Every structure is written in C-alpha cells, then in structure tokens.
Coordinates of C-alpha atoms (C1' of nucleotides) in Angstrom, one line a residue:
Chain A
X1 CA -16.6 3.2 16.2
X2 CA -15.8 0.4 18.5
X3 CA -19.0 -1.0 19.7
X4 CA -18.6 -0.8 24.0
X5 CA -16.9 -4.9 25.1
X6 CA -17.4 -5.9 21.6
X7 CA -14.1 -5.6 19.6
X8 CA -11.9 -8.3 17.2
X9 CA -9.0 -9.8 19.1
X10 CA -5.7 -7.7 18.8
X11 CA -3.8 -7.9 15.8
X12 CA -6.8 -9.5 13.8
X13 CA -8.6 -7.8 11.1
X14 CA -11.6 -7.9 9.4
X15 CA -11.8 -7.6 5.6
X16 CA -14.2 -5.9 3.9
X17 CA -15.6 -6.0 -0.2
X18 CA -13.5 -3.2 -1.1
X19 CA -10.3 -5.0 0.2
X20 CA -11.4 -8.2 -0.2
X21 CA -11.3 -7.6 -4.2
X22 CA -7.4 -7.4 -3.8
X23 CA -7.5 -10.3 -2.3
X24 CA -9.2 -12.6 -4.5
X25 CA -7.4 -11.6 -7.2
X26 CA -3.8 -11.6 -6.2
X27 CA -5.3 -15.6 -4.7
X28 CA -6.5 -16.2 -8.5
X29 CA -3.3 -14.8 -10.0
X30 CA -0.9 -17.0 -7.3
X31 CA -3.3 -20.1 -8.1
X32 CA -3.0 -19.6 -11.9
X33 CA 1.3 -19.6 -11.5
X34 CA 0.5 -22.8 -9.1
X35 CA -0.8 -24.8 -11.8
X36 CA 2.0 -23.4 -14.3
X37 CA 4.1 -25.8 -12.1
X38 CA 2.1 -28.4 -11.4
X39 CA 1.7 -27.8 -7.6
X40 CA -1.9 -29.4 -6.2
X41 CA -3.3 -27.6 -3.3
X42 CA -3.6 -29.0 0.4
X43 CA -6.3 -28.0 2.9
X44 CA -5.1 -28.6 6.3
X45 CA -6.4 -28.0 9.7
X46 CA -5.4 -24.5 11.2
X47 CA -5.7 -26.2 14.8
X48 CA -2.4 -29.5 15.4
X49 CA -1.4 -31.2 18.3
X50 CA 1.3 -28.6 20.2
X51 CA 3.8 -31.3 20.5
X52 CA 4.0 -31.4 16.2
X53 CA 5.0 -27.5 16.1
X54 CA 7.4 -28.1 19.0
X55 CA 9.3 -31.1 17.5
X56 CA 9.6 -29.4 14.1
X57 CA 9.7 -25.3 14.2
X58 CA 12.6 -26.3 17.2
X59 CA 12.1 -25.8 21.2
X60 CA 14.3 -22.8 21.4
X61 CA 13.1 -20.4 18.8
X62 CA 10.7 -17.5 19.8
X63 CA 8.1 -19.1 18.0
X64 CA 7.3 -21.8 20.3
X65 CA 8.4 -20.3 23.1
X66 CA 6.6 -17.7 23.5
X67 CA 4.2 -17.3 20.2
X68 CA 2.3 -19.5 19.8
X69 CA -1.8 -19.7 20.4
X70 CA -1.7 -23.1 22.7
X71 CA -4.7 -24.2 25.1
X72 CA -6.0 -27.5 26.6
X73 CA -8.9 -29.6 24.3
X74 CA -11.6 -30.2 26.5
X75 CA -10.1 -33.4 27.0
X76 CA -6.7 -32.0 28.2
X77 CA -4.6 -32.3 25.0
X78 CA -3.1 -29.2 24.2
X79 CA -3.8 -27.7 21.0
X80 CA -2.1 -24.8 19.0
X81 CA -3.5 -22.8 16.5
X82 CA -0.6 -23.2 13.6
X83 CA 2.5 -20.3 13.5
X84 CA 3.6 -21.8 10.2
X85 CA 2.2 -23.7 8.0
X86 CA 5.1 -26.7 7.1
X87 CA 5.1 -28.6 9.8
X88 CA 1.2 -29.7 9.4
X89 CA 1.8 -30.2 5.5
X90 CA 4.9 -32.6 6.6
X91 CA 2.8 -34.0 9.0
X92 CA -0.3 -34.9 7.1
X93 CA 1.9 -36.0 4.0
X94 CA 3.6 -38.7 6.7
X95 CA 0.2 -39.8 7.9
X96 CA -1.4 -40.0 4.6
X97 CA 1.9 -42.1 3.3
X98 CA 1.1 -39.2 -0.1
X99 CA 5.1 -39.2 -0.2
X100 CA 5.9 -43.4 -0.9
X101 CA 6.9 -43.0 -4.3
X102 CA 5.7 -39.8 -4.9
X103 CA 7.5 -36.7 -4.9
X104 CA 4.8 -34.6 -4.5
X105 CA 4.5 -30.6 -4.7
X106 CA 2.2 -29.1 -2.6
X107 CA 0.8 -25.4 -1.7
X108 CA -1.7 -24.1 0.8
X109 CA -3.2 -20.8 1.2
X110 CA -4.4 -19.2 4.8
X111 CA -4.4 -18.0 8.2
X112 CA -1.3 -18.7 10.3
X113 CA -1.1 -17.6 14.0
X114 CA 1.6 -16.0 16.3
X115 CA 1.4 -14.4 19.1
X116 CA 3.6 -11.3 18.6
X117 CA 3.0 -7.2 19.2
X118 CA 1.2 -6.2 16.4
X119 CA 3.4 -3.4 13.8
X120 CA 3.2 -2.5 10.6
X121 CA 3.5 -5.9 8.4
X122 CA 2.6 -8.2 11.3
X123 CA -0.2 -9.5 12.5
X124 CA -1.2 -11.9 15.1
X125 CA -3.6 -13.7 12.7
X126 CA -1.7 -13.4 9.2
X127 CA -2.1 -15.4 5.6
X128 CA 0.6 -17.4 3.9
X129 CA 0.9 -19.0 0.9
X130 CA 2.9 -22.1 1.6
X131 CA 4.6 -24.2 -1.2
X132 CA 6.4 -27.7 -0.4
X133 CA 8.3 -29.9 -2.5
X134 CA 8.9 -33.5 -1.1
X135 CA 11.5 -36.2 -2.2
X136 CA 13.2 -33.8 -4.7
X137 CA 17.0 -34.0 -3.5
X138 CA 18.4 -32.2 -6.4
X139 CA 19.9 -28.2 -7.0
X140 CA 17.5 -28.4 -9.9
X141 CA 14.1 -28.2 -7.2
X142 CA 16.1 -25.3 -5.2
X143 CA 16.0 -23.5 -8.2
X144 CA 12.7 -24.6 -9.6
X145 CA 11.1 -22.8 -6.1
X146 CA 12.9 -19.6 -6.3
X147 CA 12.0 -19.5 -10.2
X148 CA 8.5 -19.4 -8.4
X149 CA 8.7 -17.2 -6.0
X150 CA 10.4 -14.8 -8.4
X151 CA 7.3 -15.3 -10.6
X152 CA 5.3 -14.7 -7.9
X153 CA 6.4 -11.9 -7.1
X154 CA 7.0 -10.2 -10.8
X155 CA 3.6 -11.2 -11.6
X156 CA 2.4 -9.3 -8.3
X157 CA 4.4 -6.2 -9.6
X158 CA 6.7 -6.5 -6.5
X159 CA 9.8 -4.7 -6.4
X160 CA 12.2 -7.0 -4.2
X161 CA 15.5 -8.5 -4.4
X162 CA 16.8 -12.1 -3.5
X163 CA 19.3 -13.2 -1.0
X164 CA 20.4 -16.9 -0.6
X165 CA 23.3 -18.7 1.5
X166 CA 23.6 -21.8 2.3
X167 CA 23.7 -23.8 5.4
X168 CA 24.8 -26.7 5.1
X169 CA 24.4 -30.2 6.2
X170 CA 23.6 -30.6 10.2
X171 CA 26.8 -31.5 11.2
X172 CA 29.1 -29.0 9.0
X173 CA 26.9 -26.4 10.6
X174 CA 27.5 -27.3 13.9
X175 CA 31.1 -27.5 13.3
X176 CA 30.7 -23.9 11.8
X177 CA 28.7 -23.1 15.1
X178 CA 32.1 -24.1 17.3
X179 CA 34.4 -22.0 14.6
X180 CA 32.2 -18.8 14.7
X181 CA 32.0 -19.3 18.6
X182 CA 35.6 -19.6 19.0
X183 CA 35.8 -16.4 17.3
X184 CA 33.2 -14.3 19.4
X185 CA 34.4 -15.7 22.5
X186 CA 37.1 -13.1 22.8
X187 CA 34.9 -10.3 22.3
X188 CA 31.9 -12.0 24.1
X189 CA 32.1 -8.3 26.2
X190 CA 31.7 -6.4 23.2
X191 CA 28.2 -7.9 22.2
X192 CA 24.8 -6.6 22.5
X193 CA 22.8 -8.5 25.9
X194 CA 20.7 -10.2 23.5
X195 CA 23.9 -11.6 21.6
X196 CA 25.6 -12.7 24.6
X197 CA 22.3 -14.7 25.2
X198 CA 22.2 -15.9 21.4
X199 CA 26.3 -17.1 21.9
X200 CA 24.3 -20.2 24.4
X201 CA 21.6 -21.2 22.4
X202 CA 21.3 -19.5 18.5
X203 CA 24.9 -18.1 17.7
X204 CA 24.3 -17.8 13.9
X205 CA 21.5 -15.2 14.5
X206 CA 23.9 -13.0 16.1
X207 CA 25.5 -12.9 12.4
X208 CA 22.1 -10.4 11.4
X209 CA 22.0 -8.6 14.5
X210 CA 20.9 -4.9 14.5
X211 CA 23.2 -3.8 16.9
X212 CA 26.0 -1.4 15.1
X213 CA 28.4 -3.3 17.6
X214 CA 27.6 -6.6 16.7
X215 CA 27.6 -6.0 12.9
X216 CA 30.9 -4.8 13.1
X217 CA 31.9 -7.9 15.0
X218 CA 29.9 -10.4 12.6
X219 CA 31.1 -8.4 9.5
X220 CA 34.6 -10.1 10.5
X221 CA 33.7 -13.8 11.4
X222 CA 34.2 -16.8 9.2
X223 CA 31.7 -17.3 6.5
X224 CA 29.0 -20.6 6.6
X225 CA 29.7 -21.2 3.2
X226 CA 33.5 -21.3 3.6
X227 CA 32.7 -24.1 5.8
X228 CA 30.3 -26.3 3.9
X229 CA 30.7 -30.0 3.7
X230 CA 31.4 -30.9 0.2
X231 CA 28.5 -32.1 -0.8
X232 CA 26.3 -29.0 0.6
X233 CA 29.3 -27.2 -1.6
X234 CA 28.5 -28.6 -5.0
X235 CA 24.8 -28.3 -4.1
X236 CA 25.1 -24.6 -3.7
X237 CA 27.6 -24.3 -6.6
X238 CA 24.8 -26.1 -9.0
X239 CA 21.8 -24.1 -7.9
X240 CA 23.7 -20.6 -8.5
X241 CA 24.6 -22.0 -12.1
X242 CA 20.8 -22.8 -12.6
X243 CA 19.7 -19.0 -10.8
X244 CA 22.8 -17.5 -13.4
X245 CA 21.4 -19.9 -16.3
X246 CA 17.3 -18.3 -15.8
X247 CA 18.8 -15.2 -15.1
X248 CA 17.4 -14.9 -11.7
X249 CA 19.9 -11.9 -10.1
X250 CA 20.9 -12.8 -6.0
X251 CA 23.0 -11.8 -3.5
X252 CA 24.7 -13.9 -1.2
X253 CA 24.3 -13.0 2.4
X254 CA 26.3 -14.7 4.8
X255 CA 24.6 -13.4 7.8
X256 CA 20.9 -15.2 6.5
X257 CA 20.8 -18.2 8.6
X258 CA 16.9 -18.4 9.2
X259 CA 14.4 -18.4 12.3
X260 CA 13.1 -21.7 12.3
X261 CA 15.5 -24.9 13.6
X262 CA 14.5 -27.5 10.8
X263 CA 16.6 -25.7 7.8
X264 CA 19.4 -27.0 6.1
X265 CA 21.4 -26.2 3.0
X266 CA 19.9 -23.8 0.8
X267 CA 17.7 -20.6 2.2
X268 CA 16.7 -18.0 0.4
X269 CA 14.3 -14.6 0.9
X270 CA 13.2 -11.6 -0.8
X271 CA 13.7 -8.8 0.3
X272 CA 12.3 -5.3 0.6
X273 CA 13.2 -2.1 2.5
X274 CA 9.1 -0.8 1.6
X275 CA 7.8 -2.4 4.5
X276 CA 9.8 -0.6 7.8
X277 CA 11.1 -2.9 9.7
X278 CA 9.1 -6.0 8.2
X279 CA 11.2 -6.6 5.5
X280 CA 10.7 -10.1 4.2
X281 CA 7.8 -10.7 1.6
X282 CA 8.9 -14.5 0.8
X283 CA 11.4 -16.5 2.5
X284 CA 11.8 -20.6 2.4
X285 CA 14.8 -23.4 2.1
X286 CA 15.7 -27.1 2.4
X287 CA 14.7 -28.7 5.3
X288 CA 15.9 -32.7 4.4
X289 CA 15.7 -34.0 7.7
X290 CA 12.1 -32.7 8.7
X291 CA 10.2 -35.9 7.4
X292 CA 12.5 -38.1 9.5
X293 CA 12.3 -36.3 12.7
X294 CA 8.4 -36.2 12.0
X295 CA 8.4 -40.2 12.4
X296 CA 8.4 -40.3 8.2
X297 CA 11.3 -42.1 5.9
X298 CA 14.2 -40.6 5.3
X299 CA 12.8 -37.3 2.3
X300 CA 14.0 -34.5 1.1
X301 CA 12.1 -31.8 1.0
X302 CA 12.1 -27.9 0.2
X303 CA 9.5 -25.0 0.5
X304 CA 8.8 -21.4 1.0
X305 CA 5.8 -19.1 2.5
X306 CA 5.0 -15.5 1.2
X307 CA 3.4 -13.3 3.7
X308 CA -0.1 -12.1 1.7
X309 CA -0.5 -9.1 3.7
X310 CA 3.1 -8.0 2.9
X311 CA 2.4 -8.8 -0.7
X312 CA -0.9 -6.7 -1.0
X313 CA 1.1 -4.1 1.2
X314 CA 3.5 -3.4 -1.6
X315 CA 1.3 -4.2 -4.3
X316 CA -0.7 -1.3 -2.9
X317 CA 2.4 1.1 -2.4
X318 CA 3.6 0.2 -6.0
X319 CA 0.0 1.2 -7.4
X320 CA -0.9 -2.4 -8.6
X321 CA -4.0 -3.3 -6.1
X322 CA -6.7 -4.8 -7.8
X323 CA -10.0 -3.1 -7.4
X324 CA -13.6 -4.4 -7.2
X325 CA -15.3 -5.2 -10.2
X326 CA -18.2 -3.0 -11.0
X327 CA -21.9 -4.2 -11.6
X328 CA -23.3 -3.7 -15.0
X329 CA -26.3 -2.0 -14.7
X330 CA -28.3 0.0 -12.1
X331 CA -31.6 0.0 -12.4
X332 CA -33.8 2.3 -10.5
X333 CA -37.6 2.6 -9.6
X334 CA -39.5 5.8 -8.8
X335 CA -42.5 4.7 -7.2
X336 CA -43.9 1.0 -5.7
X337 CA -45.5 0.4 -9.0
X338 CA -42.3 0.3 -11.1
X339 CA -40.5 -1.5 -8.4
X340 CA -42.0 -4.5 -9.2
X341 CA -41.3 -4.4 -13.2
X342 CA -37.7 -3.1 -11.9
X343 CA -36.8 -6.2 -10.1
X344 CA -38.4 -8.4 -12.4
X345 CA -36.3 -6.7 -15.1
X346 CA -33.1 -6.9 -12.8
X347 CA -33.8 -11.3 -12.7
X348 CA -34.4 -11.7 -16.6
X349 CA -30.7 -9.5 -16.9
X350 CA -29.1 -11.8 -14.2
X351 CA -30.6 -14.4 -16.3
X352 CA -28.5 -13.4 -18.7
X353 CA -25.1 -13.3 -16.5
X354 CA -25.7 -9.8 -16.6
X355 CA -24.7 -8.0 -12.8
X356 CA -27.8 -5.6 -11.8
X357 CA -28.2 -3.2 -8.8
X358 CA -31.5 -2.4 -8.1
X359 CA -32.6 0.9 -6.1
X360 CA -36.0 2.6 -5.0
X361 CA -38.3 3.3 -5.0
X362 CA -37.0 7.2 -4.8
X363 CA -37.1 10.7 -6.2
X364 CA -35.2 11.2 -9.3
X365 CA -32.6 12.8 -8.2
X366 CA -32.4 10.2 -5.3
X367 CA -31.8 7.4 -8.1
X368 CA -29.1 9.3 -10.4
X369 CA -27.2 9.6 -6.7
X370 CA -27.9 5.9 -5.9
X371 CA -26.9 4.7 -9.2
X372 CA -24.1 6.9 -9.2
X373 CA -23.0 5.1 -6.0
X374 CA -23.4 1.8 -7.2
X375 CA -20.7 2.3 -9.5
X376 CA -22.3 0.6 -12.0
X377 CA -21.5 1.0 -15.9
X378 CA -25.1 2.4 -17.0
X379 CA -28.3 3.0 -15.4
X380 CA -31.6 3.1 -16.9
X381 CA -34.8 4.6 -14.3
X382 CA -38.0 3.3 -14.4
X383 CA -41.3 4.9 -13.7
X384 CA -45.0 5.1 -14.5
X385 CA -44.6 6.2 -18.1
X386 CA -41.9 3.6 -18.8
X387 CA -45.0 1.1 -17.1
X388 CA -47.5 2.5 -20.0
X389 CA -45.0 2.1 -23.1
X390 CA -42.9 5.3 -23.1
X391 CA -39.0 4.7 -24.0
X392 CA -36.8 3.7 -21.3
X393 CA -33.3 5.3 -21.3
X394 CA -30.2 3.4 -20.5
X395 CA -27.3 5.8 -20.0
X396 CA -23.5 5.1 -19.8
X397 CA -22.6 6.8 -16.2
X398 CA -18.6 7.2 -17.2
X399 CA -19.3 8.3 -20.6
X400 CA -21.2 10.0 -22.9
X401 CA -23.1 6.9 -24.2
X402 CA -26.7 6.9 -24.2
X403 CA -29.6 4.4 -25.5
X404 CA -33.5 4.5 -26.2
X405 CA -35.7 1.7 -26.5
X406 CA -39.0 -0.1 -24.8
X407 CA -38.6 -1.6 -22.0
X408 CA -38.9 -5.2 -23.6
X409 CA -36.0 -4.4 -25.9
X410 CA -33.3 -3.8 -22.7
X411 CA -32.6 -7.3 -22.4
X412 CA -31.3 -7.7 -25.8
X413 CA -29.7 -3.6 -26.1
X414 CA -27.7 -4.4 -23.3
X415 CA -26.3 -7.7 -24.9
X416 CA -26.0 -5.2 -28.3
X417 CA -23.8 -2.5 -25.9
X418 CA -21.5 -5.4 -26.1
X419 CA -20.8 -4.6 -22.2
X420 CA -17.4 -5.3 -21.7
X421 CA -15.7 -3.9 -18.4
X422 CA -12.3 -4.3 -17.1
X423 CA -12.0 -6.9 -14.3
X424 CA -9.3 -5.0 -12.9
X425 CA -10.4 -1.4 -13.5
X426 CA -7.4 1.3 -12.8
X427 CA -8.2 2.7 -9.2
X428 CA -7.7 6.5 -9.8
X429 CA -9.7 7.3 -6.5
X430 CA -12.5 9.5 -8.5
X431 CA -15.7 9.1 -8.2
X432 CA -18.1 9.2 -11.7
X433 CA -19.2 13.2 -10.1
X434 CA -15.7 14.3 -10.4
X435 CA -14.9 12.6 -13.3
X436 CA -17.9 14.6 -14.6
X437 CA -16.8 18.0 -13.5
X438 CA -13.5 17.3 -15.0
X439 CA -14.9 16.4 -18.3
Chain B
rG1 C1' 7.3 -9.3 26.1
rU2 C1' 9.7 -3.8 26.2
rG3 C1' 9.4 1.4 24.7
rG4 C1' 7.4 6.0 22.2
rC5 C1' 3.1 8.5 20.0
rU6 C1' -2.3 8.5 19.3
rG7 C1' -7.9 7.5 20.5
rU8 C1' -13.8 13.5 19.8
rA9 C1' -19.9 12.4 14.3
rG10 C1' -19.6 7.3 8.8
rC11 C1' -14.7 10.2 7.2
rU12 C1' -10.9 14.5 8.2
rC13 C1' -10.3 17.2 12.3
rA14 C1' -11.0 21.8 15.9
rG15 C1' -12.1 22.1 21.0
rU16 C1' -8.2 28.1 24.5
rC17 C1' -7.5 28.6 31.5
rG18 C1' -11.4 22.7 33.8
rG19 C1' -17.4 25.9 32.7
rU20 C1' -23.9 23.9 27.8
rA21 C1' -19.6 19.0 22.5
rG22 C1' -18.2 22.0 17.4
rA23 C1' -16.7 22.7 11.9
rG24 C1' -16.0 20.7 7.2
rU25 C1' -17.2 16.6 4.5
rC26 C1' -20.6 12.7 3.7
rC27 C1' -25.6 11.1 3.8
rC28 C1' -31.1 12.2 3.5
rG29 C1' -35.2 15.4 1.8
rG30 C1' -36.9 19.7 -0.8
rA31 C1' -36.7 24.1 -4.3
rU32 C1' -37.0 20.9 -9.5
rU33 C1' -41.2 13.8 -12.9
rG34 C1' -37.5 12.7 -16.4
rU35 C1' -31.1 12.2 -17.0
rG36 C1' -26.7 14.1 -12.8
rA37 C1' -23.8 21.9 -13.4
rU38 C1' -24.0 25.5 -9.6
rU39 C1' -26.6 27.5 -5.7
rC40 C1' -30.1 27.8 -1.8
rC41 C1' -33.3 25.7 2.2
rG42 C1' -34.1 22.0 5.8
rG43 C1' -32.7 17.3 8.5
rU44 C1' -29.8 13.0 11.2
rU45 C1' -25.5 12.8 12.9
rG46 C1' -21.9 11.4 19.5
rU47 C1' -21.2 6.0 25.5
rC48 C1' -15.5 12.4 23.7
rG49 C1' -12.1 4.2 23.4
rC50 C1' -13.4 2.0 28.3
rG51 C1' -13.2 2.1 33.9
rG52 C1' -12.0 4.7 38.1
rG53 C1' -10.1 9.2 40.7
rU54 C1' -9.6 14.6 41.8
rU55 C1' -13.3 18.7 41.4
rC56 C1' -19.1 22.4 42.7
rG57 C1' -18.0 20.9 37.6
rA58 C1' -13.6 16.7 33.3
rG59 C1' -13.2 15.9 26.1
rC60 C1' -9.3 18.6 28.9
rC61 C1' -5.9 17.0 35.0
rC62 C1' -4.3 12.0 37.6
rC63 C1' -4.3 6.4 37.7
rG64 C1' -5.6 2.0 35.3
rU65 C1' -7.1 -0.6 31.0
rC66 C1' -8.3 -1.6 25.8
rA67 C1' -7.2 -0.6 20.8
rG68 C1' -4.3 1.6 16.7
rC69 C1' 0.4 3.3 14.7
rC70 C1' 5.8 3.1 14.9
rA71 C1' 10.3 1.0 16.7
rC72 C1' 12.9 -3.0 19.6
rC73 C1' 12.5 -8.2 19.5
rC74 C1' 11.0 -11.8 16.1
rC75 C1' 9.4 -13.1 11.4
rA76 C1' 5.9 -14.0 6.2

RNA sequence: GUGGCUGUAGCUCAGUCGGUAGAGUCCCGGAUUGUGAUUCCGGUUGUCGCGGGUUCGAGCCCCGUCAGCCACCCCA
C-alpha cells in the first residue's frame, strides 16, 4: 500500500530482487552477444542540452514536442532528461573526435525518458539497449546490425518477425513526399483528422495509419522503394542479398517509414503482436547525415535500440524469464548460544565462495520454515548439542539427500556435495512444501 | 494529451438498501528439542488510494484528485 504523499512518479517503477534477476541476466546475455561483435560500451549522461535532442530527433515529431522531460539548470540552460539514446552517443562521439579514423561500434544500456500516458509496454522512464555503428557506409554494416538484433532476440527466446524498407536518400524522399501527396490530395476528404494534419507536416506516417479509411487509401499509393535514387536502390538490393545469404527471413513493408526525422535509407523493426498495442521490441536504421547536422564531418552511421522492458515482457510470456539464483546453504540457530558458532560457520563457508543464509535464533520448527523460505539448496540447524560435539545434519531441502558429520567437518562435506545449482533454475512457481506433498 | 475500466489486510477478494470493516491465504507462536505430513489452539493484520461534499450516519452516493490497467496517439 501506497504510503499517504509518498509515491514513485507515474509511469516509473521500482525493481525488486525477484525481477531484478531477469534483468541481470538477459543484461549479461546481451553483453556476452556485444563482445561477439566487437561492440565497446559507452556510458553517457542521461541529462543533454535540449537544443541537441531538438536538432537531431527533428522539431516536428511528438517526441520533442510534447515528450520530452525539459526544465531550466539553475543557471537557466534548459536541460532534458534523454527520449532516446542516439543523439547523445553522436554527440559525445563528435566532441570526443572517437570517430577520425575510426569507425567505431558502440552500445549503451539504460534509462531513456518520455513523457507519454503510461500502457502496457510503455513507460515514462524505460531501458534501451542502444547499438551505433559510425563511418561504415556499406550494405554489409546494415546487415551486420540486423544479424544482431536477430541474435539478440533468438538468444532471448523472442518470437518476432522482421520488417525492413527503405527510405532513401534525403532528397529522393522528398521527391516521394510530393508524389505520394499528389496522390492523397484528391482524397484529402476521405482521411482520418489526424491524417489531414500529417498531409502538412509528416505525410509518410499516414502510410501506417490505424484508421480502416486511411489504410485503404495508403494500401493504393506509390511505394518509397519504387522511388529510390539509384544508389539507395543498389544499397537495398545488396543488403537483402546479405539478409537471403544468412538466412535472416523479412518482410518488406512499405508503410514503415519511422518516428524520428534523422533516418535515411535502410530501417528495419521487429515485430510482435504479444505485446497489445506496443508492438515493436527492436527497431533502428541508417541515419548518414546525423553526424553532419551535429557540427561533425560528413559519417555514416547506423544503429538500433531494443526496448528491455518489451524484451523481459515476452521473455516472460514465452516462459524463458530468468529466476534468482538460490543461496547454498541455510544455516539456522536455536538458541543465542549457537548463534554465535552459526554465524561464524556462515563466514568460514563464504570464505569459501560458498552463499549462506543465516536465521535464529528460533524454535525448530521456526527454522525448517525459515530455511524453507530462504530457498536455499540444504540446511543444516544448530543447537546446544551440536555446541558439545553431537553430529550436525545437513539436509538437501528439494531432495531426499541427507549428510552427518561434526560440525568441523561441514566446511569440507559441503565442498564433497559437489554443490552445483543451476544459475538459471526453471521457475515452476512451487514452493519446496508443495513440491514435498507432491513427492 | 483524449477516452473506458479499476483502487478495501502483505496477497486474492467479499462487503446487500447508506447503519459497529469481513473471509480465505500468508505470517508468528504453541500443542511437539531434533528434521518439515495432517490436524487443532492462539495471535498481528487496515489512513477502505487521497481530499472535499451530501447525510444524524459514507467502504457504499456526488465532485475533485492521484495511481494502476486497457485503448487512442506515439514509440523501444
């Protein structure tokens, strides 16, 4: 329950151990694939100047306009907590000169911010997993990318499927832009309000519009790749001969033009229909002409971002969340006596890399339920005849294994258990009293 | 930013017509100092999201607000 005027911000969560588990290891797993490819991770501020976000992410989108976490410094500069994570990467690699002579591939894992009505799949504090190629013009880094994301993803256990299109250079997109207006113009009427709003300022989104209406309309209008120049052309051509070539399967999709105004030729997303309305997991492109409107040189440069909540969403609907691992041993004292020789006996194990819970002093049957909860492998209980040389028992709380021996002789029966537990153990939602009873 | 639904014990929920806030579960202790069955006994569970209004009286009705969920929009 909410404590009264004391509550997170909207659309920000907190994280507890349980959860935090599936976290850390779907962050190890992405970090192992990472180093596969020979991408080096960045650590950027979460907090940029508001002019960087509104030169790059593009005045008109939704994202700057009405978004984005901005407020005054306490010296008047305004501030804005980052929506995305690309433009700060481009930025810090144009004021670190890392790009001269470089072609650097970077990724960066974290907290992104937007200001947007919290729903299922989106949060107003989220986490990305960025990845940014620089001065790579080539098909060959197109596909190299979407190779990793499709790693990513099968190495996640996500079910989704991959769209691409292509958008061109600048210019043959804004002659497509007067072509596909020429054609709504007639039935401007026809349109959704929101489309007839898009037709002035973002026409190519009305090409994925919702509307039933509008679908129809766009399911008619030219294509952008009919229209590429013929350089953007080959490009395309060359990167769905490398996606055939690793046996990557795609769709085209005409109508996937992108939110974000710095985009050009290739874009790509995966796709889900797990996740309601919320259905991109991973989505990224080209964006050559970024680094130069930044204030860089002229680069190239291409990258993606996979939403982590998404991720662990489906993970968790497809049955492949990680779980916490489990402590070793629990060891529990009946009376203040014993607690002492317990919790030395708990250091000498942890000595030993050996995890320990310690409990008590309690009843018996206080203990058995305390180690039980602890979820620990084995348990052993100490009291005052264990302190005057009787046998201490170690028992095996999954199983049916069971172990005698002085209380000296632990340290070195627990190395002989060979204790080996699963990292990842299956969750099957029991707990060890129901296993019991099922047994 | 717009709309719909929902907020009662740690959890799942009931709460009739406006009349003393309940059940199950969980947790703790005991019957039972030594390896967890079952059962029984006892115990703690609360700003009814928050604020205001109507009323003799509000968990219930009204207004506002906050949060959650879902959809629009947008996007990872």
């Amino acid at each position: 329950m909410a404590v009264k005027g004391l509550q997170a911000v909207r659309g920000m969560n907190d994280i507890f151990p349980a959860e935090a588990a599936a976290w850390q290891a779907l962050e190890t797993d992405l970090r192992g694939l990472l180093q596969l490819y020979d991408y080096g991770e960045v650590r950027l501020p979460l907090l940029e100047s508001t002019e960087l976000f509104a030169r790059a992410i593009g005045d008109v989108t939704d994202i700057v306009q009405k978004e984005m976490y901005t407020f005054a410094d306490r010296n008047g500069d305004s501030l804005t907590l980052r929506p995305e994570g690309t433009a700060g990467c481009v930025r810090a690699a144009i004021q670190n000169q890392t790009m001269r002579g470089q072609t650097p591939r970077y990724y960066y894992m974290g907290p992104m911010f937007r200001h947007e009505r919290p729903q299922k799949g989106r949060y107003r504090q989220f986490h990305q997993l960025g990845v940014e190629v620089f001065g790579q013009a080539g098909a060959g880094t197109d596909a190299e990318i979407i190779a990793l994301s499709a790693r990513i993803l099968k190495q996640a256990g996500v079910q989704a499927s991959l769209q691409i299109n292509s958008l061109g250079s600048p210019e043959a997109r804004a002659a497509y832009r007067e072509r596909l207006l020429e054609y709504l113009r007639p039935q401007q009427e026809a349109l959704c309000a929101d489309c007839q709003t898009r037709m002035e300022h973002n026409p190519l989104r009305i090409l994925d519009c919702k509307v039933p209406g509008c679908q129809q309309i766009a399911s008619s209008a030219p294509h952008l790749v009919d229209h590429l120049d013929s350089e953007s052309a080959l490009h395309f051509a060359s990167l769905q001969k490398l996606l055939t070539a690793l046996d990557i399967p795609y769709q085209l999709n005409h109508s996937l033009v992108r939110g974000l105004d710095y985009y050009n030729r290739t874009v790509f997303e995966w796709v889900t229909d797990a996740l309601g309305a919320q259905g991109t997991v991973l989505a990224g492109g080209r964006y050559d002409g970024l680094v130069a409107q930044l204030g860089g040189q002229d680069t190239p440069a291409i990258g993606f971002a996979v939403g982590l909540e998404r991720l662990l969403a489906l993970q968790e609907i497809q049955g492949n969340q990680a779980c916490a691992d489990k402590p070793v041993l629990f060891i529990g004292a009946m009376e203040d006596d014993s607690l002492a020789r317990s919790w030395q006996l708990a250091e000498a194990l942890r000595d030993l890399g050996i995890s320990v819970v310690s409990g008590g002093p309690a009843g018996f049957k206080a203990l058995l339920k305390q180690a039980e909860r602890s979820r620990a492998l084995f348990q052993l209980v100490i009291g005052l005849g264990q302190l005057q040389g009787e046998p201490v028992i170690i028992k095996e709380q999954c199983g049916e294994g069971r172990w005698e021996g002085s209380l000296e002789a632990v340290i070195t029966g627990l190395q002989s258990l060979g204790v080996d537990f699963p990292k990842h153990a299956p969750h099957t939602g029991q707990n060890f009293a129901t296993a019991r009873r099922s047994k």
